[in-house]
PDB file of C-alpha atoms in Angstrom:
ATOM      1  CA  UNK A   1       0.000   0.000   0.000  1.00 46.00           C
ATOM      2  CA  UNK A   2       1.262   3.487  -0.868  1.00 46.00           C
ATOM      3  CA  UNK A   3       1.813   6.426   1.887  1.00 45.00           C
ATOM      4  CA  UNK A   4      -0.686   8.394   3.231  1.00 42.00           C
ATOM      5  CA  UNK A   5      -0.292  12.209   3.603  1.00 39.00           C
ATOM      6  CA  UNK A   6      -2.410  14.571   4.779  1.00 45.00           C
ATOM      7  CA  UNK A   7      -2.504  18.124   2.344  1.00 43.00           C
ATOM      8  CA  UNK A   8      -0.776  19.886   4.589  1.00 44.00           C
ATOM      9  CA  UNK A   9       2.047  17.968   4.472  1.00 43.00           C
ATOM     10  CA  UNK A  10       2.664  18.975   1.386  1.00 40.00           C
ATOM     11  CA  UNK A  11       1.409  22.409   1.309  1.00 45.00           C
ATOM     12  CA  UNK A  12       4.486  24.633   3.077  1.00 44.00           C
ATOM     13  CA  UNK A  13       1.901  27.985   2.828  1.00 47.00           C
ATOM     14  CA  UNK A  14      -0.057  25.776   5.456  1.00 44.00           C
ATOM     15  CA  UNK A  15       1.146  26.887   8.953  1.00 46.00           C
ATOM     16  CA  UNK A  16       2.686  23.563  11.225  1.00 46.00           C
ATOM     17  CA  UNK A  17       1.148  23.426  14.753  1.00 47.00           C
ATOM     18  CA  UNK A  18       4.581  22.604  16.293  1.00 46.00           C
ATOM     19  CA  UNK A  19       6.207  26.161  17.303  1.00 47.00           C
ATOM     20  CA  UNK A  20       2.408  26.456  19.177  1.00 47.00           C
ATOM     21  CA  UNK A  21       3.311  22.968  21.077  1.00 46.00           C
ATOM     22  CA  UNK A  22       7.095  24.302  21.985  1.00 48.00           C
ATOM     23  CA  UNK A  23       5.872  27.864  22.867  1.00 51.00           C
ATOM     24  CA  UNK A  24       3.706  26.097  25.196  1.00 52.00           C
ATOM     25  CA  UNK A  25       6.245  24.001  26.966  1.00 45.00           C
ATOM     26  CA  UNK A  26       9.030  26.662  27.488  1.00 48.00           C
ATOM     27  CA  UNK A  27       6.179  28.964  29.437  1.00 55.00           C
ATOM     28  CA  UNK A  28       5.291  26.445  31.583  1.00 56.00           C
ATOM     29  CA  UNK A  29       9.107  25.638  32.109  1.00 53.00           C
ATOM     30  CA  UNK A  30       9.712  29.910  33.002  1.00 53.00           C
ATOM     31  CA  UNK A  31       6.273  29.557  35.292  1.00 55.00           C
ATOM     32  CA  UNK A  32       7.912  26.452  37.442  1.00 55.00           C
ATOM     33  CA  UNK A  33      11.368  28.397  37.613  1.00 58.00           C
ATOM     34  CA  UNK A  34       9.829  31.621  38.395  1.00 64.00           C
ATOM     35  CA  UNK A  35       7.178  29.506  41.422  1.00 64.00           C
ATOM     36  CA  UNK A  36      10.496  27.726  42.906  1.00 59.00           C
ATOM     37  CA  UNK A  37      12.713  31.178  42.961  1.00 64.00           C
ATOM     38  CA  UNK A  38       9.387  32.771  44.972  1.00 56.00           C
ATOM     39  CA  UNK A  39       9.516  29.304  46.816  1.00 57.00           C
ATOM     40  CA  UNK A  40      13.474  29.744  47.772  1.00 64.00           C
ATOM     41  CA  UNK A  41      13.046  33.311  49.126  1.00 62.00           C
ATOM     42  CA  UNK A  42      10.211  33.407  50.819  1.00 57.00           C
ATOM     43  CA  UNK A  43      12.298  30.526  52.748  1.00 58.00           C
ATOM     44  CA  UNK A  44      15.035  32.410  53.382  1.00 58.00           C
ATOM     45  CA  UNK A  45      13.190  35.289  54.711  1.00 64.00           C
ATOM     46  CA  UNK A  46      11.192  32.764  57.156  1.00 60.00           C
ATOM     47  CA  UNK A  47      14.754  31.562  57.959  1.00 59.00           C
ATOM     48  CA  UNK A  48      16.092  35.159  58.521  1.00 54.00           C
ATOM     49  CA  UNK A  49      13.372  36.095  60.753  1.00 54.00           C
ATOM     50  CA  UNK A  50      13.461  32.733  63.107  1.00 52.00           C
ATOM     51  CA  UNK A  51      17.345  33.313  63.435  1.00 59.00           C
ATOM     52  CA  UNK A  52      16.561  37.088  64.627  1.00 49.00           C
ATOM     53  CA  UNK A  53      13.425  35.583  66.709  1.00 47.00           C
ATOM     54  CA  UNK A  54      15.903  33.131  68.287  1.00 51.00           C
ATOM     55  CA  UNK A  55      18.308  35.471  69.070  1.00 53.00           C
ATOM     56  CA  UNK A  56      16.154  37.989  70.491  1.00 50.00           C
ATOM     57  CA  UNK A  57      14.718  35.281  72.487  1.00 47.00           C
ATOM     58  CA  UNK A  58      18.314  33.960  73.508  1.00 50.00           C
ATOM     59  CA  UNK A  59      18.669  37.817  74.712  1.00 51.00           C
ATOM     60  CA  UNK A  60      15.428  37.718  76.698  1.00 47.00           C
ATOM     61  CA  UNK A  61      16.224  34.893  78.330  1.00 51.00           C
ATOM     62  CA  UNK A  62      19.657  35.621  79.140  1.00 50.00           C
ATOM     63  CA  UNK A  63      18.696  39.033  80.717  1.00 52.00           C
ATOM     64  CA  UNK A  64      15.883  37.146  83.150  1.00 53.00           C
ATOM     65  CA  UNK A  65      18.294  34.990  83.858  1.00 85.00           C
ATOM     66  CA  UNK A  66      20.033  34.689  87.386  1.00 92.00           C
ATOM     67  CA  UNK A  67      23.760  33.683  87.611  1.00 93.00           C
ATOM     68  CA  UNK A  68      24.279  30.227  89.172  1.00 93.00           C
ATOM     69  CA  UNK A  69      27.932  29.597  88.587  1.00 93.00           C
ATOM     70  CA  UNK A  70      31.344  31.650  88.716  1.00 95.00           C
ATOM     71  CA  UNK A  71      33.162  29.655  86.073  1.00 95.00           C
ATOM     72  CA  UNK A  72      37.287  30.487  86.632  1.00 95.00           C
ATOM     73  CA  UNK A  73      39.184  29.587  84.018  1.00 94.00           C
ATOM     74  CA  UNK A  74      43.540  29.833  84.225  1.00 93.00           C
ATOM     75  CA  UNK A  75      45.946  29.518  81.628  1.00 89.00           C
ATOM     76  CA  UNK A  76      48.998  27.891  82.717  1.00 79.00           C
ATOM     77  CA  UNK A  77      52.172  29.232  83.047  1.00 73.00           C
ATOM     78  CA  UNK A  78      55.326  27.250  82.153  1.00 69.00           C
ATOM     79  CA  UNK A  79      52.998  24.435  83.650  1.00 72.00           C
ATOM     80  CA  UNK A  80      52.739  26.610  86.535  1.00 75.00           C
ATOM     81  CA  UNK A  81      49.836  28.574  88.201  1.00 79.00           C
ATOM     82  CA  UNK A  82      50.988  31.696  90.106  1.00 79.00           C
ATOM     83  CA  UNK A  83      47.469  32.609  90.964  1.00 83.00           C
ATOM     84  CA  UNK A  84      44.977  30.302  92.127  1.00 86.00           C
ATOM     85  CA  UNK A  85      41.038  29.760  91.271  1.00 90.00           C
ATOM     86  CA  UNK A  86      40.183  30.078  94.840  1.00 90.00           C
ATOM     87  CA  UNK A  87      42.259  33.518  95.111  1.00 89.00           C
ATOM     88  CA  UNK A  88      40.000  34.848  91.884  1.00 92.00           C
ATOM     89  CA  UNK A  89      36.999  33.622  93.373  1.00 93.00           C
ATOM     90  CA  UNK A  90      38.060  35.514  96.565  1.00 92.00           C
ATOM     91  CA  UNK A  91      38.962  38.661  94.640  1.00 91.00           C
ATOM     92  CA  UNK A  92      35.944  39.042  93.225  1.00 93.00           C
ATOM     93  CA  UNK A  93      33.429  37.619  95.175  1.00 92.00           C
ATOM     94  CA  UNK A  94      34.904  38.135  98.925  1.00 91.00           C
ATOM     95  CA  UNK A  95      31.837  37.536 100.697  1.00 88.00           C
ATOM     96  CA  UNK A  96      31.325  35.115  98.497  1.00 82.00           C
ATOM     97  CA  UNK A  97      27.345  36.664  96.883  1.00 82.00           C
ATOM     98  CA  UNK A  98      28.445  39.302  94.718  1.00 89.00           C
ATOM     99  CA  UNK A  99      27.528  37.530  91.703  1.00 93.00           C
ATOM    100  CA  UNK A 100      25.836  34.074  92.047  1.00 93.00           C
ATOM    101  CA  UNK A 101      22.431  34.884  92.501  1.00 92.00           C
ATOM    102  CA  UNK A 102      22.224  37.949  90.892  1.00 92.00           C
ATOM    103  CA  UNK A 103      20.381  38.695  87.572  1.00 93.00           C
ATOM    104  CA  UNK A 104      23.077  38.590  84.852  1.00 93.00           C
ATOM    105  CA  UNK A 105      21.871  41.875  83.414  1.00 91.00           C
ATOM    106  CA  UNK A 106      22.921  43.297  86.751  1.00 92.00           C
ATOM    107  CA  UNK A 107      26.211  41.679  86.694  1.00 93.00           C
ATOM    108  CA  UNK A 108      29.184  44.900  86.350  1.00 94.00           C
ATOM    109  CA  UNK A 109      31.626  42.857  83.825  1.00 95.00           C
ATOM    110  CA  UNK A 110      33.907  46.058  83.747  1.00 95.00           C
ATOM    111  CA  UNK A 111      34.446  46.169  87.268  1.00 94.00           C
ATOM    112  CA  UNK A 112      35.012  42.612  88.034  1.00 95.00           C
ATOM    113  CA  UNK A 113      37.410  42.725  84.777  1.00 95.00           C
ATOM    114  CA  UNK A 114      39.110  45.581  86.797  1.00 94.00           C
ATOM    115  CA  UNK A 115      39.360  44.043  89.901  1.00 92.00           C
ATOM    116  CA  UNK A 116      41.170  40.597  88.496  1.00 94.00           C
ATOM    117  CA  UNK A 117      43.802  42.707  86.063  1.00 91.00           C
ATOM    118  CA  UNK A 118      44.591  44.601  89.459  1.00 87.00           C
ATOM    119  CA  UNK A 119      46.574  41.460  90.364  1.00 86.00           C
ATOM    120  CA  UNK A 120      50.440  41.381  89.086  1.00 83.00           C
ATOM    121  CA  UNK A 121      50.072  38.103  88.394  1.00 85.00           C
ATOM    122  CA  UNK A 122      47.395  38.805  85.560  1.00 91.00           C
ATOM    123  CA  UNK A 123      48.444  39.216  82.442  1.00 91.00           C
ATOM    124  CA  UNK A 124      45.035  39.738  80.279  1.00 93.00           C
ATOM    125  CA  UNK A 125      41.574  39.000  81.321  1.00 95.00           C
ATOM    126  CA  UNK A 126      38.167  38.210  79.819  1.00 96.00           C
ATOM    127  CA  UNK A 127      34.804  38.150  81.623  1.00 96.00           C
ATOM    128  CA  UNK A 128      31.330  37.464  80.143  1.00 95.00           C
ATOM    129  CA  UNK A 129      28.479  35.745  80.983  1.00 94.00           C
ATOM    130  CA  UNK A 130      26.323  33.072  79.306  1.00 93.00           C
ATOM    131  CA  UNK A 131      22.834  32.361  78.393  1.00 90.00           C
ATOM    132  CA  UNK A 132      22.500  29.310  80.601  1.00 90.00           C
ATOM    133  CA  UNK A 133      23.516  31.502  84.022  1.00 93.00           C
ATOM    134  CA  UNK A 134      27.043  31.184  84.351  1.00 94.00           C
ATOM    135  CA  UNK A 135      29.764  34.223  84.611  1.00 95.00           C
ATOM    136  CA  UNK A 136      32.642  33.149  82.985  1.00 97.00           C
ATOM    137  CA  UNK A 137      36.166  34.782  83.985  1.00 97.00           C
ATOM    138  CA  UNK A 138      39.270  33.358  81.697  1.00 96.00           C
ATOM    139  CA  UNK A 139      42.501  34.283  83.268  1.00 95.00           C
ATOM    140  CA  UNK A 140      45.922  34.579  81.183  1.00 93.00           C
ATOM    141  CA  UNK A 141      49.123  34.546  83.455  1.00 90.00           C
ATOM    142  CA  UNK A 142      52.397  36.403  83.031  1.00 90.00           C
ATOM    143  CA  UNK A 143      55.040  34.392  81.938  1.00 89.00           C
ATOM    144  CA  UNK A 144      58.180  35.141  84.004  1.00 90.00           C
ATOM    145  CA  UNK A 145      61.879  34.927  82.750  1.00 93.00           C
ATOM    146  CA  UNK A 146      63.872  35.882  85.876  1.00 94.00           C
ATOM    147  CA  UNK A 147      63.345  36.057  89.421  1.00 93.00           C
ATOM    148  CA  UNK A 148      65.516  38.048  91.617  1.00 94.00           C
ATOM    149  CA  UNK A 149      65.781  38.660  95.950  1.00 93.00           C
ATOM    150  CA  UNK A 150      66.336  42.293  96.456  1.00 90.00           C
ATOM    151  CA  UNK A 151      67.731  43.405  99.717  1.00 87.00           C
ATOM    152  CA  UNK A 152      65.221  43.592 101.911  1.00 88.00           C
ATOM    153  CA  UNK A 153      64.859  39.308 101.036  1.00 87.00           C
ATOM    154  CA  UNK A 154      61.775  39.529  98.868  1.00 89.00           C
ATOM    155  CA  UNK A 155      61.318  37.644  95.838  1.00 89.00           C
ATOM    156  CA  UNK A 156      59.536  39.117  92.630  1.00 91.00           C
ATOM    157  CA  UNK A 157      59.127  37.910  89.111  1.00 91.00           C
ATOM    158  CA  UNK A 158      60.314  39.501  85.670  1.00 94.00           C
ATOM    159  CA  UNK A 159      58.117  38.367  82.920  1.00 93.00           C
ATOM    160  CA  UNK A 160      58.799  38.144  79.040  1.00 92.00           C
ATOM    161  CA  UNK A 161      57.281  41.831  78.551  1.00 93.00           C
ATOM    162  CA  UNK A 162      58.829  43.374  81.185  1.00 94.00           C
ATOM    163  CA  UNK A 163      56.778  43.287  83.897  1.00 93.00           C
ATOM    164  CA  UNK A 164      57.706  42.748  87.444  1.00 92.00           C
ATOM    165  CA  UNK A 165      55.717  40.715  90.048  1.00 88.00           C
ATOM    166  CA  UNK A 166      55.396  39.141  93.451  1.00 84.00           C
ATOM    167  CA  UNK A 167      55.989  35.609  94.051  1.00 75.00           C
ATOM    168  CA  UNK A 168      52.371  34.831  94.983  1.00 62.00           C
ATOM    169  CA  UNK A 169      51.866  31.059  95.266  1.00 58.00           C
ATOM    170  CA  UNK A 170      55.770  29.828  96.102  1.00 56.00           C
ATOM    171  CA  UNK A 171      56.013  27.671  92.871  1.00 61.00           C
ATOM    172  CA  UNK A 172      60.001  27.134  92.413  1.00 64.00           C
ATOM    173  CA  UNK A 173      60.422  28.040  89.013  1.00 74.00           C
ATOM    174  CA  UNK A 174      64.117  27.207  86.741  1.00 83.00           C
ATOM    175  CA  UNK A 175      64.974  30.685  86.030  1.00 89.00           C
ATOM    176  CA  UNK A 176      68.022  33.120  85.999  1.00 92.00           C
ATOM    177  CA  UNK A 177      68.408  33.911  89.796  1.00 95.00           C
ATOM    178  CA  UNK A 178      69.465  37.433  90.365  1.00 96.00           C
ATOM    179  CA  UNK A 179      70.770  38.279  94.158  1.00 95.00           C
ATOM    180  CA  UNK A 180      72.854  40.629  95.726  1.00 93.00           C
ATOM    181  CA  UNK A 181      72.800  44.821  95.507  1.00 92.00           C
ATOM    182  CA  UNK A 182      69.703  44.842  94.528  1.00 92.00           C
ATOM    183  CA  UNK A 183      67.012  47.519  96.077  1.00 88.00           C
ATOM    184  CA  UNK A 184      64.156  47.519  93.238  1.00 86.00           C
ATOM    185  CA  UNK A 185      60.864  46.164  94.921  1.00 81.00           C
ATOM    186  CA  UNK A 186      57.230  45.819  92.759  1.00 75.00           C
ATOM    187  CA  UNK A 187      56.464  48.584  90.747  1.00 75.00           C
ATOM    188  CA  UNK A 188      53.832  49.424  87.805  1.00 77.00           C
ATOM    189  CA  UNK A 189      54.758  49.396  84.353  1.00 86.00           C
ATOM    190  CA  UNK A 190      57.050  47.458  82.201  1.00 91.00           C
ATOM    191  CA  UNK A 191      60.775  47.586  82.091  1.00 93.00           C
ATOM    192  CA  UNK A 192      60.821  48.084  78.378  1.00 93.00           C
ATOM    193  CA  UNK A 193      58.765  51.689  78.791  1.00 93.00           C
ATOM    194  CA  UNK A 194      60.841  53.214  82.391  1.00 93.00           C
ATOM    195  CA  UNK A 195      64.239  52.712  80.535  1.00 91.00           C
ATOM    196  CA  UNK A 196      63.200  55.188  77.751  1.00 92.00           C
ATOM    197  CA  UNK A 197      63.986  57.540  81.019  1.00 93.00           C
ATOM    198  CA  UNK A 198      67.980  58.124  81.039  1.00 91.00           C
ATOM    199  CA  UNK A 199      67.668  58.936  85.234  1.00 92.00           C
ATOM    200  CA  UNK A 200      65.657  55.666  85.784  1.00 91.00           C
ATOM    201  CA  UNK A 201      67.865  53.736  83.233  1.00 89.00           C
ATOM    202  CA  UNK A 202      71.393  54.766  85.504  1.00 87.00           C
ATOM    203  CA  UNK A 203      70.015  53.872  88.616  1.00 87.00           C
ATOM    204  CA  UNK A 204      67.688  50.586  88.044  1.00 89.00           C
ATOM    205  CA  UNK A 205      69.245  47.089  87.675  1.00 91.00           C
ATOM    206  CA  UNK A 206      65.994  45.958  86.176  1.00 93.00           C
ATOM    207  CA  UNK A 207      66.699  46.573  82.686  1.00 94.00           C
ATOM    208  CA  UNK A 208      69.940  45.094  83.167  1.00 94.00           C
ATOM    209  CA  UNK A 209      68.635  41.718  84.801  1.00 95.00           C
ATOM    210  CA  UNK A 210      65.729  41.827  82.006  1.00 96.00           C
ATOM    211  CA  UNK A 211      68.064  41.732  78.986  1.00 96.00           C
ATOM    212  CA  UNK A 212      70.397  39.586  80.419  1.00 96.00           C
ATOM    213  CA  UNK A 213      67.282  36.623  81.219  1.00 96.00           C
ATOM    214  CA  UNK A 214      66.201  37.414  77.407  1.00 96.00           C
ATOM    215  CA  UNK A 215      69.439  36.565  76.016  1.00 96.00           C
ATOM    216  CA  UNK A 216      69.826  33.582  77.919  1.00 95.00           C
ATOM    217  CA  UNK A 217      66.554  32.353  76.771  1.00 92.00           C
ATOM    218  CA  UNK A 218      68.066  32.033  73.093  1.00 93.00           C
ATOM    219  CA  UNK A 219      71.317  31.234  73.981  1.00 94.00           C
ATOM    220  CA  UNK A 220      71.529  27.559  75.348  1.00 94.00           C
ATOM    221  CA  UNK A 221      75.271  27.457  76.183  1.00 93.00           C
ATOM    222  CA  UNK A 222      75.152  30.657  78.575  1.00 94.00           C
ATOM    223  CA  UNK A 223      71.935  29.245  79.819  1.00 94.00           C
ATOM    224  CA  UNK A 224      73.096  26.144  81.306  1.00 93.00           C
ATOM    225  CA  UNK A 225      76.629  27.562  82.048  1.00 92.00           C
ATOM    226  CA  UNK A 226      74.709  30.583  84.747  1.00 94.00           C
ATOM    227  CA  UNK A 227      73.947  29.194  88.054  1.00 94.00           C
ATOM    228  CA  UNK A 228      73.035  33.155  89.665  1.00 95.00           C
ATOM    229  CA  UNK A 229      73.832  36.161  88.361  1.00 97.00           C
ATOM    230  CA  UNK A 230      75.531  38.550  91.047  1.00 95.00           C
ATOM    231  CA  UNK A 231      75.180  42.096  91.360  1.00 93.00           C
ATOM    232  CA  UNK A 232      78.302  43.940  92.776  1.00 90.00           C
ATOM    233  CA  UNK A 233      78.563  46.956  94.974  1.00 85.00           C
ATOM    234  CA  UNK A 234      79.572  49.043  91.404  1.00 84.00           C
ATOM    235  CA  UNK A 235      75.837  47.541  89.922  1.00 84.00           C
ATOM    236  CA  UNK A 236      78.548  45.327  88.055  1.00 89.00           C
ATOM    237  CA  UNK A 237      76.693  42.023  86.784  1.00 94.00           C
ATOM    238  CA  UNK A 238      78.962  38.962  87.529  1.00 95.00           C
ATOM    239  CA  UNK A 239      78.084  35.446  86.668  1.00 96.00           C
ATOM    240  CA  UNK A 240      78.523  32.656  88.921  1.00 95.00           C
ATOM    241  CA  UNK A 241      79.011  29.784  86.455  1.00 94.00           C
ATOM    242  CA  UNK A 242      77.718  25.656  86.998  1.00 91.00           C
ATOM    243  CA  UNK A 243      80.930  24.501  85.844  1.00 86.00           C
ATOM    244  CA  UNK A 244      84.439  26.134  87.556  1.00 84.00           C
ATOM    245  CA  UNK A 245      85.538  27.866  90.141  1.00 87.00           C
ATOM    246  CA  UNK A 246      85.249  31.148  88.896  1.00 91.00           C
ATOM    247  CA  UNK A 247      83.461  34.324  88.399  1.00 94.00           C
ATOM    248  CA  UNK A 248      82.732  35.942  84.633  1.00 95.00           C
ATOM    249  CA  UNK A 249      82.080  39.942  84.692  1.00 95.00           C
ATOM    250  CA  UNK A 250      80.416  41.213  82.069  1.00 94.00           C
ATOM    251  CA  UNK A 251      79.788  44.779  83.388  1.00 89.00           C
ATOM    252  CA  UNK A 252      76.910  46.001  82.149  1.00 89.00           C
ATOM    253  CA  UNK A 253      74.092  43.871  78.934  1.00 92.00           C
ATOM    254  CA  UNK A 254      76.013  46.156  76.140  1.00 92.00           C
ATOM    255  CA  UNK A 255      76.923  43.637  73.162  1.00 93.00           C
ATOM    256  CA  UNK A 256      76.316  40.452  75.180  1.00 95.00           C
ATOM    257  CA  UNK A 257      76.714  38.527  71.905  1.00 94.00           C
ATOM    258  CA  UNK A 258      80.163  39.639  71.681  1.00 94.00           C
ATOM    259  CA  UNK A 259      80.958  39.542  75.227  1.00 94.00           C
ATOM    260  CA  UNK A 260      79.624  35.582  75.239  1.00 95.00           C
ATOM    261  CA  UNK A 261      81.403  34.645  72.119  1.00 94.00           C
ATOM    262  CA  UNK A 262      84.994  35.674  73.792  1.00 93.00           C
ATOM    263  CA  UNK A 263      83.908  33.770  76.748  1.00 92.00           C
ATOM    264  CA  UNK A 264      83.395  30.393  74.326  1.00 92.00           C
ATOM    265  CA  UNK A 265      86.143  31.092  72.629  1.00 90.00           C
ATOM    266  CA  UNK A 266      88.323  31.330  75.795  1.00 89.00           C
ATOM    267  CA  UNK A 267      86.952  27.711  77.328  1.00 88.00           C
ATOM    268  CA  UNK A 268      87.676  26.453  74.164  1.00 87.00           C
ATOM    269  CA  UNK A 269      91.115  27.125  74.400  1.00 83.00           C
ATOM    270  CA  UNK A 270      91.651  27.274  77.915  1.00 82.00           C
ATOM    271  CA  UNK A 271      90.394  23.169  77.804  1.00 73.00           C
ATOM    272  CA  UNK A 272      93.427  22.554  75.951  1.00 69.00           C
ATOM    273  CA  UNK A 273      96.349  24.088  78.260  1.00 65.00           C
ATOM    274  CA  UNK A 274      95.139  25.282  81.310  1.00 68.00           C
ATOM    275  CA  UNK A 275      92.894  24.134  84.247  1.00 76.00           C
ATOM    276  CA  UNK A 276      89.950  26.631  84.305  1.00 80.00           C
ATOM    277  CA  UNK A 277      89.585  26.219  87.833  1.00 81.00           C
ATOM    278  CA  UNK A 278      93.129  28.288  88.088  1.00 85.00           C
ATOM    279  CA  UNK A 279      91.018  31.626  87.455  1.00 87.00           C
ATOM    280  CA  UNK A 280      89.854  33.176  89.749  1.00 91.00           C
ATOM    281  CA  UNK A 281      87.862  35.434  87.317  1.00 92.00           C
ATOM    282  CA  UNK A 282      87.278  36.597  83.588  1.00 93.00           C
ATOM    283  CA  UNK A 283      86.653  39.643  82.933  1.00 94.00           C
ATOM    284  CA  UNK A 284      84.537  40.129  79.184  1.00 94.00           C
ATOM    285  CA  UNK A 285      83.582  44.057  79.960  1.00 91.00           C
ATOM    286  CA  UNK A 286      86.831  44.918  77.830  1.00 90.00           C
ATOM    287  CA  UNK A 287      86.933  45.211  74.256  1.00 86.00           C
ATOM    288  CA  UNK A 288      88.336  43.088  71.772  1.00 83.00           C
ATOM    289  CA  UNK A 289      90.140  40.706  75.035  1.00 88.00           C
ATOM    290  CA  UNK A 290      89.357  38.592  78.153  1.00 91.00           C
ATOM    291  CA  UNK A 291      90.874  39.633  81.443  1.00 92.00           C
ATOM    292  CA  UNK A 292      91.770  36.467  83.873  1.00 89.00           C
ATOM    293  CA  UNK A 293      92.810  36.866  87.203  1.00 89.00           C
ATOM    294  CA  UNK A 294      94.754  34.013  88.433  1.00 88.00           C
ATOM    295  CA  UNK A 295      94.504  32.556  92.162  1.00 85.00           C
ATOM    296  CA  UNK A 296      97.364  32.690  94.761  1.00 79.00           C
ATOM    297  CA  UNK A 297      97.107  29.266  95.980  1.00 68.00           C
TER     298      UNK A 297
END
């Protein structure tokens, strides 16, 4: 049997009903894009607005909530804690009702953040409080670098920025031990900003003793070769060493590099012909040589 067609098959002036059929299906495609972009942001404004309604209610509640808990938090310090939980607690609760049981909205964060960076021992402080009752105080302790006795047999703490405080808790720290003619008790500020002042600078050992520690943090052979550190009745600084029976002057912390290089370079050579323990003392406060003094006996 032969093919049937229909006229307008064969007619092109008759008009085809396909564009009509894909005109159709690319509106409805625009209409389901268009209904699922209206779909996606009325979601995210619902989400918007429960985020803000949870907050606001997070707010509420915190603000009608009272404070159950003083949560103390301390950093350690070398693995050491010179300040205790119980002495925070104390500080800033000392009868022991300031804050637990009080409406958190009446809680003064500045002052209690005052009160705890009043202690030496307190190197930075943060205090907030929580939704679920609790003040939270996180403590960050000075890290200390040197301890020296001055001469009225106190014992205070030089940290790594300069600042000087009390031993508080008797932890027995491995440090640079400074003794001797020594008269600088606690005082406020940091080494690093007094010795910009030329009349504090002359009469204070601290910057002195500071340097000194800082160097011997980087240098391992002078660290483990200083017992004390001595200070003379001329404010000289003279090392007591671990090994030999002798003391090193270096004067004053001027080009310690230089002054500690002669000193290896004498042991080194010293090993080979002499016995160290001989000297009485080296001297490395003079340029360009070392100065021994020999003992009598």
């Amino acid at each position: 049997m032969g093919n049937y067609f229909r006229n307008n098959d064969l007619d092109p002036e008759t008009p085809s009903e396909t564009p009509e059929v894909k005109n159709t299906f690319v509106s409805t495609k625009k209409k389901k894009k268009s209904r699922k972009k209206v779909l996606i942001n009325l979601a995210a404004i619902l989400g918007g607005g429960a985020i803000v309604a949870l907050i606001g209610f997070a707010g509420l509640q915190q603000k009608a909530e009272n404070c159950w808990k003083v949560d103390v938090k301390i950093e350690q310090a070398n693995g050491q804690y010179f300040i205790s939980e119980n002495q925070i607690q104390k500080l800033v609760q000392p009868n022991g009702n300031e804050i637990v049981g009080q409406p958190l909205k009446n809680i003064q964060i500045d002052k209690i953040h005052s009160l705890i960076a009043s202690n030496p021992a307190v190197r930075d402080a943060q205090v907030f409080t929580t939704v679920d009752g609790k003040c939270v105080i996180k403590v960050s302790q000075r890290i200390p670098i040197a301890r020296f006795f001055n001469g009225d047999g106190n014992s205070y703490y030089i940290d790594k920025d300069g600042f000087v405080f009390p031993s508080l808790s008797g932890a027995a720290l491995k440090l640079p031990l400074f003794v001797g003619n020594i008269d600088e008790k606690l005082s406020a500020g940091s080494i690093l900003e007094k010795e910009k002042d030329a009349t504090w600078k002359k009469k204070s050992k601290l910057d002195d003793m500071y340097h000194l520690a800082k160097y011997m943090q980087k240098d391992a052979f002078v660290n483990a070769q200083v017992d004390h550190v001595y200070v003379d009745g001329q404010h000289n600084l003279v090392i007591v060493p671990r090994v030999g029976d002798h003391d090193i002057y270096i004067g004053d912390v001027n080009h310690l590099e230089r002054k500690f290089k002669k000193l290896k370079t004498f042991y080194s050579s010293v090993q080979k012909t002499h016995d160290i323990n001989k000297f009485k003392s080296i001297h490395l406060e003079y340029d360009g040589q070392v100065v021994c003094e020999r003992k009598l006996y």
